[in-house]
XYZ file of C-alpha atoms in Angstrom:
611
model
C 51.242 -13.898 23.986
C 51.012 -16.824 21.343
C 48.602 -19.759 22.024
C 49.634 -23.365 22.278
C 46.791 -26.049 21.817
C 47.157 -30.276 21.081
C 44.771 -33.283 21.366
C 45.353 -36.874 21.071
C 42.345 -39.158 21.585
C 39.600 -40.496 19.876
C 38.144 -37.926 17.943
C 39.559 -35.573 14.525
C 42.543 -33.069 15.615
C 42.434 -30.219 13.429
C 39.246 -29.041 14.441
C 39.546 -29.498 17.894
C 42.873 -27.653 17.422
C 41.339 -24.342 15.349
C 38.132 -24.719 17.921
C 40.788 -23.802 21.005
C 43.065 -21.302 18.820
C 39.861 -19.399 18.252
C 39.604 -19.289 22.323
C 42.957 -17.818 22.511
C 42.859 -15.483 19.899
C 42.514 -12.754 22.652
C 46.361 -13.368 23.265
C 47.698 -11.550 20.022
C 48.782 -13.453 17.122
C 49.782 -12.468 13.711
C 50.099 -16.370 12.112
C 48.804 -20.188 12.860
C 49.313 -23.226 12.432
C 48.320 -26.851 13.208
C 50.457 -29.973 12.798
C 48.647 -33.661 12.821
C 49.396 -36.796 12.410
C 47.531 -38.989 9.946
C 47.094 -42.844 9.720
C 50.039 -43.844 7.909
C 52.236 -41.911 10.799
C 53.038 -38.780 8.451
C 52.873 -35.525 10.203
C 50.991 -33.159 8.180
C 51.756 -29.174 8.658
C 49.830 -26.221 7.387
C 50.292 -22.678 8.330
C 48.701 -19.587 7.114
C 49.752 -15.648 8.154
C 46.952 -13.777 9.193
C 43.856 -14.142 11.618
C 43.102 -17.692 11.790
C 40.268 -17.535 9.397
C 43.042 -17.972 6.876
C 43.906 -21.266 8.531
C 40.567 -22.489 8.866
C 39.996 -22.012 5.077
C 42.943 -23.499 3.811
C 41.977 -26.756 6.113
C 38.438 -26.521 5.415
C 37.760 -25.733 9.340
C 40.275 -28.698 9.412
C 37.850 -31.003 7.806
C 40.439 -31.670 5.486
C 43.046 -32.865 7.264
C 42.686 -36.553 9.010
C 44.174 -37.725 12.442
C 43.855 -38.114 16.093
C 46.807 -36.132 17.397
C 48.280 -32.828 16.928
C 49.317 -29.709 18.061
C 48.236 -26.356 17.077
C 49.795 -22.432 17.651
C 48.785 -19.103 16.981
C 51.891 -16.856 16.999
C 53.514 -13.434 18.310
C 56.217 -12.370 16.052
C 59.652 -11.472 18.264
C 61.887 -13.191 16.543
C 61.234 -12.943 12.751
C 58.295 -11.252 10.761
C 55.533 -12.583 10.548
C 55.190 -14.954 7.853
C 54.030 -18.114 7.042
C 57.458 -19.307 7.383
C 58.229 -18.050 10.891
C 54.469 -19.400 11.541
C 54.158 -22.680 13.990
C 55.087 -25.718 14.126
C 58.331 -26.118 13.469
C 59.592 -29.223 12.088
C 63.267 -30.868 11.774
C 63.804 -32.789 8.599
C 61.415 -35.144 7.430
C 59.058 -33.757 10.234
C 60.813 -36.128 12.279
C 60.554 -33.449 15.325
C 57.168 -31.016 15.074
C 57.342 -28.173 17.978
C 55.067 -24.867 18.826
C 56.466 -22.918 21.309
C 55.299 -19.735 23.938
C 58.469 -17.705 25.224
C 61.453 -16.535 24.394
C 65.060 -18.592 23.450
C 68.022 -16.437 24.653
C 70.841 -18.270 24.089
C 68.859 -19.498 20.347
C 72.065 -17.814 18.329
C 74.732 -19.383 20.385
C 72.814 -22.994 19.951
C 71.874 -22.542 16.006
C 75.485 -21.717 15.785
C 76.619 -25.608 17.279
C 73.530 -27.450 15.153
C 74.870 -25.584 11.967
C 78.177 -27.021 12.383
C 77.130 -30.302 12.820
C 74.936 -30.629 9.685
C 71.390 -28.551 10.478
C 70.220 -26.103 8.057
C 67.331 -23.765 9.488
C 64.557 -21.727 7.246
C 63.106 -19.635 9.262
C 64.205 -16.596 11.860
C 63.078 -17.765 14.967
C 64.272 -19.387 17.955
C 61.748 -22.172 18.019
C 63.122 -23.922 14.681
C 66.397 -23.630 17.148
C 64.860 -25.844 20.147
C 62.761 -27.954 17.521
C 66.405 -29.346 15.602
C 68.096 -29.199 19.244
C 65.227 -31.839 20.511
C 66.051 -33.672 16.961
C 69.832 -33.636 17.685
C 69.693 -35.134 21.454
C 66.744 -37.451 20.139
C 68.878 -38.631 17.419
C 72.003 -39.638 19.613
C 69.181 -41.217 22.216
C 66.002 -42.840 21.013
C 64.498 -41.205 23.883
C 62.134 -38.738 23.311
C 62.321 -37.664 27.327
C 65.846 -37.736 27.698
C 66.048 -35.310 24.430
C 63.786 -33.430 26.079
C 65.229 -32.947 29.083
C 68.958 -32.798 27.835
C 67.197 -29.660 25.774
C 65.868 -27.898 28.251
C 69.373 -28.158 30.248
C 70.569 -26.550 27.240
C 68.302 -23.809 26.910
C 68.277 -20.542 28.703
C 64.862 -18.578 28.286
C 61.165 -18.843 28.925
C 58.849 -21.434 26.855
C 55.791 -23.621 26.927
C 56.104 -26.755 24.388
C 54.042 -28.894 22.939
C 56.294 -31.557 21.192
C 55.681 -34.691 18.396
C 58.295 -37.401 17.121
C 57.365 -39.171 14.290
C 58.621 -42.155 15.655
C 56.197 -42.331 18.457
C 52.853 -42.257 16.959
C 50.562 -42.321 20.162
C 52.615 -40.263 22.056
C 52.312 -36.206 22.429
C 54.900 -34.272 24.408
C 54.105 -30.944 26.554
C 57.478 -28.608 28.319
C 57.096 -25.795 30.748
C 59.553 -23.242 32.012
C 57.732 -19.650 32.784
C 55.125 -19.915 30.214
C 52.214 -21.042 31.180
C 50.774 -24.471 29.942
C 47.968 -27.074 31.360
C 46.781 -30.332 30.667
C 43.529 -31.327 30.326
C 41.489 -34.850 30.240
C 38.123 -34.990 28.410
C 36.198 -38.336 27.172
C 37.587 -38.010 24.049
C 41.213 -37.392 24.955
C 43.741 -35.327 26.565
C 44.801 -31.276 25.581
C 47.367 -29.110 26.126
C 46.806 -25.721 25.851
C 48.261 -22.503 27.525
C 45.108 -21.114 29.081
C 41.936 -22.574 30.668
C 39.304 -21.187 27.361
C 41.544 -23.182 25.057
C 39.662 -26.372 25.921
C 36.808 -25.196 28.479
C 34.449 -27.128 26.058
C 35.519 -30.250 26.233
C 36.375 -30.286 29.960
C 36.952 -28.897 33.426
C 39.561 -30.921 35.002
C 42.406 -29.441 34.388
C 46.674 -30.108 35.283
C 48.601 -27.184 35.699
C 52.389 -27.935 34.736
C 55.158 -26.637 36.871
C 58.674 -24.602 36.188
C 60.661 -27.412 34.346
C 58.424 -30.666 34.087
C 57.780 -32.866 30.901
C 54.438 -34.536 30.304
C 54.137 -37.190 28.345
C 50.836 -38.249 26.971
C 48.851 -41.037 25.311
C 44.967 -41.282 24.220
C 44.448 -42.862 27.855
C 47.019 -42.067 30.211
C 48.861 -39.002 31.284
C 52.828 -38.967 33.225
C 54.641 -36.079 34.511
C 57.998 -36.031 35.304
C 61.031 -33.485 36.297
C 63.847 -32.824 34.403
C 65.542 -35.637 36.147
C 63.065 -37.564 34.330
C 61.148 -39.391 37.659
C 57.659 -39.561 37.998
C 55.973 -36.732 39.666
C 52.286 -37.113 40.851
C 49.923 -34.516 40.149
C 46.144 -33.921 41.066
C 43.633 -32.485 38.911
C 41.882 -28.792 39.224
C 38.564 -28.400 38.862
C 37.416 -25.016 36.846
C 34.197 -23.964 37.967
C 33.462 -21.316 35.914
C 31.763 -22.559 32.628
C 32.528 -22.238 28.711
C 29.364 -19.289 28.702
C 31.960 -16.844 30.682
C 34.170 -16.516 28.303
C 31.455 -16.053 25.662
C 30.311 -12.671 24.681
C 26.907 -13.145 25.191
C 25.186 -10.672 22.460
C 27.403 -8.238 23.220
C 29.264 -7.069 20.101
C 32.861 -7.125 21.678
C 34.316 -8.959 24.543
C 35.802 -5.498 25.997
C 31.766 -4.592 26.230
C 30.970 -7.358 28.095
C 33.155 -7.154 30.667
C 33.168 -3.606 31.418
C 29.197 -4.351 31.684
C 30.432 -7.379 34.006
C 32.482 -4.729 36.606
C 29.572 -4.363 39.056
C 29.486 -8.693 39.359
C 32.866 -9.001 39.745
C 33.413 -6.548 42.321
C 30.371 -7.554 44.045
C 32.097 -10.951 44.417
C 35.463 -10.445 44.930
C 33.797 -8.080 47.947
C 31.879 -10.810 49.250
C 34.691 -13.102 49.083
C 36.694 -11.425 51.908
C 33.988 -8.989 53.867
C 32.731 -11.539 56.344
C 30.120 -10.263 59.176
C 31.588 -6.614 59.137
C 34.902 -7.879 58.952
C 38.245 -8.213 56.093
C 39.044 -11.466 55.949
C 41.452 -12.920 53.417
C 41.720 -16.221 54.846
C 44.056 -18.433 56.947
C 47.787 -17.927 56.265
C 47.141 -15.386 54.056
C 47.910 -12.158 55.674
C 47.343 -11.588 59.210
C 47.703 -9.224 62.243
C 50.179 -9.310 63.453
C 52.163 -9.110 59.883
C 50.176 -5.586 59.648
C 51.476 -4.735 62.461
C 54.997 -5.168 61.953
C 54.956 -3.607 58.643
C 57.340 -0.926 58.133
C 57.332 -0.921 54.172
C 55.523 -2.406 50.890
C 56.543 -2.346 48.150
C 53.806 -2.893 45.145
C 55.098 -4.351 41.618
C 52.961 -4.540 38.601
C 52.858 -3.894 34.774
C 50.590 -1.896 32.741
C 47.009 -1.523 34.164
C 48.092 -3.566 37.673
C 50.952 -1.152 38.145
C 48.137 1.643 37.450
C 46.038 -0.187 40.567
C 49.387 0.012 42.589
C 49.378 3.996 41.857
C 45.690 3.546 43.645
C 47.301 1.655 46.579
C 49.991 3.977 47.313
C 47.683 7.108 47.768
C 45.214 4.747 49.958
C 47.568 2.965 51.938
C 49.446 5.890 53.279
C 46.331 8.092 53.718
C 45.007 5.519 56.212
C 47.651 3.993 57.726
C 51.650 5.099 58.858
C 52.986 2.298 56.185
C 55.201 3.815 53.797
C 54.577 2.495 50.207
C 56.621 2.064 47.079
C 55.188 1.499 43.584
C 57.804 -0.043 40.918
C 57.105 -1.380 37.573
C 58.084 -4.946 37.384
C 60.759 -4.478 34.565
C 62.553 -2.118 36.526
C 62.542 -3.775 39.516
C 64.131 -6.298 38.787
C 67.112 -4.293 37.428
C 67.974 -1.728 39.857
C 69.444 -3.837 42.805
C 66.180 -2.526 45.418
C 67.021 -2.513 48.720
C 64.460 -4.286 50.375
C 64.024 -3.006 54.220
C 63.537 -6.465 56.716
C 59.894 -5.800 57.792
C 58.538 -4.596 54.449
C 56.558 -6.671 52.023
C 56.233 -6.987 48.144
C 52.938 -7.038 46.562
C 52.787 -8.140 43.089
C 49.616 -7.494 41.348
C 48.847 -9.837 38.003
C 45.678 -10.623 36.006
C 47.446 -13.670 34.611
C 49.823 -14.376 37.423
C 52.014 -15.012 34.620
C 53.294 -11.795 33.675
C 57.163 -12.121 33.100
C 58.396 -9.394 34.712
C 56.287 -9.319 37.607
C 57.135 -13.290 38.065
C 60.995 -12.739 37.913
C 60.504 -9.486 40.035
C 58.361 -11.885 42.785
C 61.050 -14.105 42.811
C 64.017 -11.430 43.658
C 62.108 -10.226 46.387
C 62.094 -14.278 47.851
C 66.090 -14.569 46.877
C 66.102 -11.404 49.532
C 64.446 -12.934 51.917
C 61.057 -10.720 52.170
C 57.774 -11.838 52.629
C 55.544 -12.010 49.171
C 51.543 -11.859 48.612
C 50.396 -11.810 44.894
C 47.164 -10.479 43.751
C 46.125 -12.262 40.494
C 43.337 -13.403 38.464
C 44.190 -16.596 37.973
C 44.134 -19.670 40.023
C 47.251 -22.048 40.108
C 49.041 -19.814 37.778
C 52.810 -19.291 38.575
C 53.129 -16.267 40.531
C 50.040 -17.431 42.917
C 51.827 -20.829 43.340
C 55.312 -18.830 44.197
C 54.258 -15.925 46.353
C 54.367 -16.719 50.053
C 50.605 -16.050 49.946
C 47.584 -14.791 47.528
C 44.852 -13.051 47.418
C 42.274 -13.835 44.103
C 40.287 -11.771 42.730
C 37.029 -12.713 41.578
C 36.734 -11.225 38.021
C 36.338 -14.570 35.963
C 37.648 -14.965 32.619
C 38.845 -11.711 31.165
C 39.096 -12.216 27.313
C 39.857 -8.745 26.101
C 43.223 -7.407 25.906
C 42.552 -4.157 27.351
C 41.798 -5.293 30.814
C 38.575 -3.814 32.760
C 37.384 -5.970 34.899
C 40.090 -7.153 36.497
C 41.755 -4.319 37.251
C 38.092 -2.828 38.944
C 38.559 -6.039 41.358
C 42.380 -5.297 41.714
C 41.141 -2.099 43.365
C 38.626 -3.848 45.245
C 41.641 -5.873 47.343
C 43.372 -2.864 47.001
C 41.438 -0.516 49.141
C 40.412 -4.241 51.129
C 44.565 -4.321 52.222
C 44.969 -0.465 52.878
C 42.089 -0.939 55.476
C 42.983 -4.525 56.767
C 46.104 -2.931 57.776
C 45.032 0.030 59.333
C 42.261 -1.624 61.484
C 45.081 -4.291 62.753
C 47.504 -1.512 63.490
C 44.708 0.635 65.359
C 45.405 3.392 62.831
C 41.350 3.342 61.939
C 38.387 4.218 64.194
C 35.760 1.710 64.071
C 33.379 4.131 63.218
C 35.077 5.063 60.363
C 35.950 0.985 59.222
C 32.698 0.155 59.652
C 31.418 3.058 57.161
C 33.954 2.454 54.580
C 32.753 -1.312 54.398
C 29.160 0.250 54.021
C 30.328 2.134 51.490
C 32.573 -0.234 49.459
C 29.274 -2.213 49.084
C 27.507 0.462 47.254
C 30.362 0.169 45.040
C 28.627 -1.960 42.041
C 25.213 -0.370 42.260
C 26.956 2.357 41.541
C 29.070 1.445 38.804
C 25.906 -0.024 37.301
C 24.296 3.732 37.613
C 27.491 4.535 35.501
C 26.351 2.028 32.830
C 23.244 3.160 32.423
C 24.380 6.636 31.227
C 26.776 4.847 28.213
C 25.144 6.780 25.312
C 25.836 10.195 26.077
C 29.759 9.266 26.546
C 29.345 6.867 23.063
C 27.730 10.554 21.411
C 30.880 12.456 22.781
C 33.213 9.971 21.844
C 32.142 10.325 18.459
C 33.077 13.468 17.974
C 36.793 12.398 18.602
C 37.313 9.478 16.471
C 39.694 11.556 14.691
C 41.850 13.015 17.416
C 45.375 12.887 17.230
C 46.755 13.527 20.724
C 44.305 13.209 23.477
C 45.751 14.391 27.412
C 44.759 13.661 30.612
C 45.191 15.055 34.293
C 44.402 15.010 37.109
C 46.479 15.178 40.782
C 46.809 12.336 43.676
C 43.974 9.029 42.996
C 43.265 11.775 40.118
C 46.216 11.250 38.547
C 46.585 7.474 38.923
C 43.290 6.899 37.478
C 44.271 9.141 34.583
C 47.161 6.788 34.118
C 44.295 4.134 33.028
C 42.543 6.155 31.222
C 45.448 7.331 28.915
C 46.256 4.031 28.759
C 42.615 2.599 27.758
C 42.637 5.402 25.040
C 46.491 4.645 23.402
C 45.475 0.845 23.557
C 42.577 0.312 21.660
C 41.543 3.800 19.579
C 45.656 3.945 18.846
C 45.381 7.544 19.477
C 48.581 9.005 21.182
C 47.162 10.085 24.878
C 49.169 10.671 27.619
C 48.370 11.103 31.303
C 50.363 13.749 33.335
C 50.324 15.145 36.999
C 48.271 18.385 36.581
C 50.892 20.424 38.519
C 53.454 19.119 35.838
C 51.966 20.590 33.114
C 53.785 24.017 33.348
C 57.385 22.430 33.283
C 56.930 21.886 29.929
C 53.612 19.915 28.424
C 51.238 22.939 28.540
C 53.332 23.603 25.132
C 51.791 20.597 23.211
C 48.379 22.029 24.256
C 47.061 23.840 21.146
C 43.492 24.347 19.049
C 40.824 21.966 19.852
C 43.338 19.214 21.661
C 41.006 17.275 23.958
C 42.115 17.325 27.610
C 40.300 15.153 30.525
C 40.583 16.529 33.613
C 39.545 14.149 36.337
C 38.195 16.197 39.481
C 37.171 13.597 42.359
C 39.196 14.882 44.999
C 37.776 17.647 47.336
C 40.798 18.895 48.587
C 41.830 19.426 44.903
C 39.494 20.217 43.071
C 39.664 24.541 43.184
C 43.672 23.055 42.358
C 42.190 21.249 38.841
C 39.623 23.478 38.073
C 42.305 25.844 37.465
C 44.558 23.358 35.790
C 41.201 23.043 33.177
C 41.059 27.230 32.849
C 44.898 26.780 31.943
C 44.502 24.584 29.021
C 41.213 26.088 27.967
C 42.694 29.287 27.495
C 45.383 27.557 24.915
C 42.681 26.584 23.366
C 42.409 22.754 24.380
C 38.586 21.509 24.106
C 37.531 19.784 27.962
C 36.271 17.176 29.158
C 35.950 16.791 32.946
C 34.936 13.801 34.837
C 33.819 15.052 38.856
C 31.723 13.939 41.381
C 27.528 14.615 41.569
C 26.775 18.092 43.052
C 30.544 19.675 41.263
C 28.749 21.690 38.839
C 30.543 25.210 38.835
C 32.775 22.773 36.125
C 29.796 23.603 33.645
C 31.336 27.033 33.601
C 34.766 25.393 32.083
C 34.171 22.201 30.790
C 32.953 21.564 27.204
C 31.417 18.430 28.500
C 31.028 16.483 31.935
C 30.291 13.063 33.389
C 29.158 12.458 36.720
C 29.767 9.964 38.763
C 28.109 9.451 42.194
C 29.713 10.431 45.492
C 31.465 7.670 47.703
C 34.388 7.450 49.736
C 36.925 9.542 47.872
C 39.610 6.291 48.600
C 37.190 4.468 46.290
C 36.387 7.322 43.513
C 38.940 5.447 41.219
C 36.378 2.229 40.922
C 33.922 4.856 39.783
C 35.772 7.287 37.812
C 37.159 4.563 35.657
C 34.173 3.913 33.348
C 33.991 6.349 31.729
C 36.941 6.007 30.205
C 36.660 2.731 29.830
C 33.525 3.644 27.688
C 35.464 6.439 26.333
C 38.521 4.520 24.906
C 35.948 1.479 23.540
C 33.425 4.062 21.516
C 36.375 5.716 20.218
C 37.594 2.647 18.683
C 34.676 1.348 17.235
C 33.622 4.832 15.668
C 37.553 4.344 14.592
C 36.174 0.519 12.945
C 38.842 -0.504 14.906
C 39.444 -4.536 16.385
C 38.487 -3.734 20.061
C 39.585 -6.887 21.386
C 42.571 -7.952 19.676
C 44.653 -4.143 19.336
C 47.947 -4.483 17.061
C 51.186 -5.577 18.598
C 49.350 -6.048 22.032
C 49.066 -9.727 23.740
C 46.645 -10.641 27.092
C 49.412 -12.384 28.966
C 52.726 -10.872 28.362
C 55.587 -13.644 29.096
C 58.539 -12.285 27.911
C 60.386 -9.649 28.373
């Protein structure tokens, strides 16, 4: 949600600045802007609403406009519509103060209240023209750009990721962090900012990662951190080792492509990252034994897609094992006072490891005392810094919005923790351990097998460009993997889909069911399936046109369905990583036959830090 980039060094700004928006685009934006400061010390502004092609023409791909230092932003509208006013940066008067900002100002009325009385005048409706004229006001009664800063951010309540230039200090570029994310990173041209790794992946790999409230200040040669207090902090360096190819598309038309096509890879490697000689292992101090065996309770927090993965877990864990297992989203969580048992555990789940919720949910469950473990995406990000311990998954840069591969490696560590714990607790046979593993590892060859059937779903789809209401169902993992299907479908095609417990659909849905309304019944379970297939005879004889998704070898379906995929047989715990393509496929053909912007869906961000 919004991008921050800056560069001071050596080389031209503007398009280094536009070069690293274009890497973030994937975070939703509807405005940009770039802010650099030319040879005679003037800070020059331009923003444009739109995709950032309008940006790039008015600056000529930034051609036309001069200077070693600036900051760029692509924005989110919250506060304000979007318009080249509420664009980024914001400026005080006389651009004395230039500021983009990531996050969300809550107390912003309260404080443009106080500058308003003593003299300010704002322009625009959001609350980062607030924190740009507070910065002015403390700098004003200082000289000190850090002590403005940090007498700011005392005043502030609210997430946000700054990057921050006075006019008065010419070779100096600012960068803030409280809950949105924000790096640093030193090339041999200069130093960036930037809030995610693909921003500046070009130009280097060594990357900073800036804490919860600490101010960097940076020069073309030199970079200092500091804490609020404003005392030096010493920081080392990350290195990133995947490259600037990975989060390229690679001839494929859209990212989303790519990286459903990338899905056997990543779960081959997030598999080989933690089966070890026959064995789970998810490394020292991670999660061990005898924690499995005193576990009495998890509970699993998530948002979106991850919370769709903890719907996975719950059916898994408690098949296998005697651990009783709660699912919450994030953003309730965090709101209804949960009583947290003493030997239980919270598991957030997080591509970014950034999400908002999920962060302020991980931290609740630490205020209470009970142990954490985060499964995310992303190294150093926040929640994998602040969870007791983490488990990575290996899916690589994800650029799309509509996530694919990471949540197919989410499952991987998924069904990875259901059997960890069992096998510690004695709850599993060997015999049976040791054939899960073996099956687990068939996983991507399997997915590829998927892959390889892509047009016949991409011919089906077509048909459907045009639906208006699209249901799923399905019962148990059924039903939790038709949670991510309805989802894939609503996010991308924009065609209202909803996913509902196939027992459910008497107490009242079965009404919307009407002439030529596609329903997807998902069918993977054994011990349900005679359940669903008359679920599918239900809405068939309302009318409803069907499409079932079942195991190989399932085919009295042919007598219902309108049209079936297949997917090959595995352990029914791990049917979901399966299952899940095509609908993956599904949602993504639907869209394009729709002419639709796969990547970059309306109102929709990657990393979602706010509230």
């Amino acid at each position: 949600m919004c991008g921050i980039v800056g560069f001071i060094g050596e080389a031209k700004a503007a398009p280094i600045l536009l070069e690293g928006l274009s890497k973030l685009e994937y975070r939703g934006y509807d405005s940009a802007g770039i802010a650099v400061r030319d040879e005679s010390g003037k800070i020059n502004v331009v923003k444009a609403k739109g995709r950032l092609k309008v940006l790039e023409d008015k600056t000529d791909s930034g051609n036309a406009v001069n200077g070693t230092c600036g900051i760029g932003h692509t924005r989110w509208a919250t506060h304000g519509e979007p318009s080249e006013v509420n664009a980024h940066p914001h400026y005080s008067e006389g651009h004395s103060v230039v500021v983009v900002h990531n996050g969300i100002i809550e107390n912003y009325l309260e404080l443009k209240e106080k500058l308003v009385k003593s003299g300010y005048s704002f322009e625009s409706q959001t609350d980062t023209e607030v924190v740009t004229k507070l910065i002015d006001y403390y700098y004003k009664k200082t000289g000190e750009p850090l002590t403005a800063i940090a007498r700011t951010m005392l005043r502030v309540r609210g997430s946000y990721a700054l990057g921050v230039m006075f006019s008065e200090q010419p070779d100096k570029l600012y960068a803030v962090r409280k809950d949105s994310p924000l790096i640093v990173g030193k090339s041999e041209k200069g130093y960036l900012i930037a809030s995610d790794v693909p921003a500046i992946l070009s130009h280097t790999r060594k990357v900073y990662y800036i804490d919860n409230l600490e101010i960097v200040e940076i020069t073309r040669e030199n970079v200092h951190f500091y804490n609020i207090d404003r005392e030096e902090i010493e920081k080392e360096a990350v290195e990133i080792k995947w490259d600037a190819e990975a989060a390229e598309k690679g001839g494929y038309e859209h990212f989303m492509m790519k990286e459903i096509h990338e899905q056997p890879e990543a779960v081959r490697n997030t598999i080989g990252a933690y089966v070890k000689d026959g064995n789970i292992d998810f490394g020292k101090g991670v999660f061990d034994c005898e924690q499995a065996k005193k576990l009495e309770r998890i509970y699993i927090v998530a948002c979106g897609s991850a919370y769709h993965v903890a719907a996975v877990a719950k059916y898994v864990i408690e098949d296998i094992t005697t651990v009783c297992v709660e699912t919450d989203l994030a953003s309730e969580f965090r709101y209804r006072n949960p009583k947290l048992s003493k030997n239980s555990m919270v598991v957030i789940i997080s591509q970014s490891g950034e999400t908002a919720d999920s962060l302020a949910a991980l931290r609740l469950a630490k205020e209470k005392g009970v142990k954490t473990l985060a499964i995310v995406n992303v190294v150093g990000s926040s929640i994998a810094r602040e969870a007791d311990s983490v488990i990575y998954t290996l899916a690589g840069p994800e650029i799309a919005v509509a996530t694919t591969k990471a949540y197919s490696t989410q499952l991987i560590i998924s069904y990875l923790l259901a059997m960890y714990i069992a096998n510690a607790r004695g709850e599993m046979e060997k015999q049976t351990f040791d054939k899960m593993l073996s099956e687990m590892a068939l996983l991507p060859k399997r997915i590829e097998d998927i892959l390889h059937d892509k047009e016949r779903i991409q011919w089906f789809a077509s048909k459907f460009a045009n639906a208006s209401n699209v249901f799923f169902i399905g019962r148990g993992i059924d039903y939790a993997i038709s949670l991510e299907g309805s989802l894939k479908m609503k996010e991308i095609s924009y065609i209202h889909s909803e996913a509902y417990a196939a027992g459910e659909l008497k107490h009242g849905t079965i009404s919307l069911i009407e002439d030529g309304v596609l329903v997807i019944g998902v069918m993977t379970q054994s011990e349900l399936y005679d359940k669903m297939l008359s679920n599918m005879i239900e809405v068939k004889s309302r009318g409803a046109y069907l499409m079932g998704i079942t195991n190989v070898g399932n085919y009295s379906i042919e007598d219902t369905a309108n049209f079936t995929v297949y997917v090959p047989r595995t352990d029914e715990h791990f049917v979901t990583s399966l299952a899940i393509v095509p609908l993956q496929l599904m949602g993504y053909y639907i869209s394009v036959a729709r002419g639709l912007d796969v990547d970059k869906p309306r109102n929709l961000a990657k990393s979602v830090t706010v509230e």
